[in-house]
Amino acid sequence: CSLAFGLCFDLVTVAIPLDSQPIQIEEFAFDKCKRLANIVLPKNSILIKTYGRDTFQGAALLQERFGERGEAGIVAGLVSRFDDYPVHKMCYDHSAFT
């Protein structure tokens, strides 16, 4: 949803269970989340651009880590980063724990 976490300046992590349905990340969803360093996203989550506005504007840590290919690169990097690291997936995926 648009502006879902926008302007949450001190947000550090967003964890969506990896076994959830894919989500649609809309414009301004993480706008100005300057401390955001980690988002756990289920497979096939996608970026939706309606008006061409920035989704991760001001999310400097994510831009630095995954932003070489723009916003789509950030989402792709977040969605696929556990593919070759099953131990890391266990550490970040809390969907198996209640």
mmCIF file of C-alpha atoms in Angstrom:
data_model
loop_
_atom_site.group_PDB
_atom_site.id
_atom_site.type_symbol
_atom_site.label_atom_id
_atom_site.label_comp_id
_atom_site.label_asym_id
_atom_site.label_seq_id
_atom_site.Cartn_x
_atom_site.Cartn_y
_atom_site.Cartn_z
ATOM 1 C CA CYS A 1 0.000 0.000 0.000
ATOM 2 C CA SER A 2 1.213 3.503 -0.719
ATOM 3 C CA LEU A 3 2.847 5.222 2.274
ATOM 4 C CA ALA A 4 2.633 1.956 4.257
ATOM 5 C CA PHE A 5 5.773 2.749 6.260
ATOM 6 C CA GLY A 6 6.519 6.153 4.758
ATOM 7 C CA LEU A 7 7.942 8.705 7.188
ATOM 8 C CA CYS A 8 8.796 6.023 9.776
ATOM 9 C CA PHE A 9 12.221 7.584 10.249
ATOM 10 C CA ASP A 10 13.465 5.149 12.916
ATOM 11 C CA LEU A 11 12.141 1.931 11.377
ATOM 12 C CA VAL A 12 14.976 -0.615 11.147
ATOM 13 C CA THR A 13 13.358 -3.891 10.019
ATOM 14 C CA VAL A 14 10.151 -5.027 8.337
ATOM 15 C CA ALA A 15 9.589 -8.785 8.368
ATOM 16 C CA ILE A 16 6.820 -10.319 6.308
ATOM 17 C CA PRO A 17 6.731 -14.111 6.679
ATOM 18 C CA LEU A 18 8.414 -15.765 3.716
ATOM 19 C CA ASP A 19 5.544 -18.244 3.383
ATOM 20 C CA SER A 20 3.044 -15.377 2.912
ATOM 21 C CA GLN A 21 1.436 -14.428 -0.368
ATOM 22 C CA PRO A 22 3.580 -12.060 -2.473
ATOM 23 C CA ILE A 23 3.014 -8.405 -1.685
ATOM 24 C CA GLN A 24 2.811 -5.359 -3.896
ATOM 25 C CA ILE A 25 5.084 -2.542 -2.796
ATOM 26 C CA GLU A 26 3.686 0.787 -3.909
ATOM 27 C CA GLU A 27 5.109 4.282 -4.242
ATOM 28 C CA PHE A 28 6.282 6.011 -1.071
ATOM 29 C CA ALA A 29 5.906 2.719 0.875
ATOM 30 C CA PHE A 30 9.317 3.222 2.518
ATOM 31 C CA ASP A 31 9.756 6.945 1.880
ATOM 32 C CA LYS A 32 12.283 8.581 4.215
ATOM 33 C CA CYS A 33 12.882 5.420 6.267
ATOM 34 C CA LYS A 34 16.464 6.509 6.746
ATOM 35 C CA ARG A 35 17.414 3.758 9.221
ATOM 36 C CA LEU A 36 15.697 0.916 7.373
ATOM 37 C CA ALA A 37 18.324 -1.771 6.846
ATOM 38 C CA ASN A 38 16.335 -4.964 6.375
ATOM 39 C CA ILE A 39 13.067 -6.023 4.753
ATOM 40 C CA VAL A 40 12.090 -9.682 4.596
ATOM 41 C CA LEU A 41 9.830 -10.205 1.562
ATOM 42 C CA PRO A 42 8.086 -13.337 0.280
ATOM 43 C CA LYS A 43 8.969 -14.663 -3.181
ATOM 44 C CA ASN A 44 7.338 -12.960 -6.145
ATOM 45 C CA SER A 45 6.728 -9.695 -4.282
ATOM 46 C CA ILE A 46 6.687 -6.856 -6.779
ATOM 47 C CA LEU A 47 7.102 -3.124 -7.089
ATOM 48 C CA ILE A 48 4.044 -1.254 -8.378
ATOM 49 C CA LYS A 49 4.683 2.109 -10.023
ATOM 50 C CA THR A 50 1.531 4.081 -10.797
ATOM 51 C CA TYR A 51 2.744 7.659 -10.931
ATOM 52 C CA GLY A 52 6.493 7.086 -11.260
ATOM 53 C CA ARG A 53 7.246 8.206 -7.723
ATOM 54 C CA ASP A 54 10.087 6.864 -5.594
ATOM 55 C CA THR A 55 9.344 3.993 -3.211
ATOM 56 C CA PHE A 56 12.635 4.032 -1.296
ATOM 57 C CA GLN A 57 13.473 7.757 -1.335
ATOM 58 C CA GLY A 58 15.560 8.531 1.723
ATOM 59 C CA ALA A 59 16.073 4.843 2.589
ATOM 60 C CA ALA A 60 19.815 5.313 2.272
ATOM 61 C CA LEU A 61 20.903 1.989 3.758
ATOM 62 C CA LEU A 62 18.782 -0.035 1.335
ATOM 63 C CA GLN A 63 19.804 2.153 -1.587
ATOM 64 C CA GLU A 64 23.458 1.679 -0.718
ATOM 65 C CA ARG A 65 23.158 -2.091 -0.343
ATOM 66 C CA PHE A 66 20.794 -3.023 -3.188
ATOM 67 C CA GLY A 67 20.179 0.105 -5.237
ATOM 68 C CA GLU A 68 22.625 -0.331 -8.124
ATOM 69 C CA ARG A 69 19.730 -1.212 -10.427
ATOM 70 C CA GLY A 70 17.262 1.283 -8.964
ATOM 71 C CA GLU A 71 14.137 0.479 -7.029
ATOM 72 C CA ALA A 72 13.411 -2.720 -8.935
ATOM 73 C CA GLY A 73 16.934 -3.841 -7.993
ATOM 74 C CA ILE A 74 16.234 -3.186 -4.321
ATOM 75 C CA VAL A 75 13.094 -5.339 -4.409
ATOM 76 C CA ALA A 76 14.814 -8.075 -6.441
ATOM 77 C CA GLY A 77 17.750 -8.076 -4.034
ATOM 78 C CA LEU A 78 15.512 -8.321 -0.996
ATOM 79 C CA VAL A 79 13.353 -11.089 -2.447
ATOM 80 C CA SER A 80 16.206 -13.303 -3.651
ATOM 81 C CA ARG A 81 18.930 -12.712 -1.102
ATOM 82 C CA PHE A 82 18.339 -15.978 0.790
ATOM 83 C CA ASP A 83 18.320 -18.193 -2.305
ATOM 84 C CA ASP A 84 21.832 -19.545 -1.778
ATOM 85 C CA TYR A 85 21.991 -19.089 1.993
ATOM 86 C CA PRO A 86 19.597 -21.455 3.802
ATOM 87 C CA VAL A 87 21.183 -20.754 7.200
ATOM 88 C CA HIS A 88 20.585 -17.016 6.786
ATOM 89 C CA LYS A 89 17.021 -17.758 5.744
ATOM 90 C CA MET A 90 16.508 -19.625 9.028
ATOM 91 C CA CYS A 91 17.780 -16.615 10.952
ATOM 92 C CA TYR A 92 15.495 -14.099 9.243
ATOM 93 C CA ASP A 93 12.390 -16.144 8.458
ATOM 94 C CA HIS A 94 10.182 -16.062 11.506
ATOM 95 C CA SER A 95 7.147 -17.570 9.755
ATOM 96 C CA ALA A 96 8.037 -21.030 11.031
ATOM 97 C CA PHE A 97 8.008 -19.859 14.632
ATOM 98 C CA THR A 98 4.968 -18.969 16.702
#
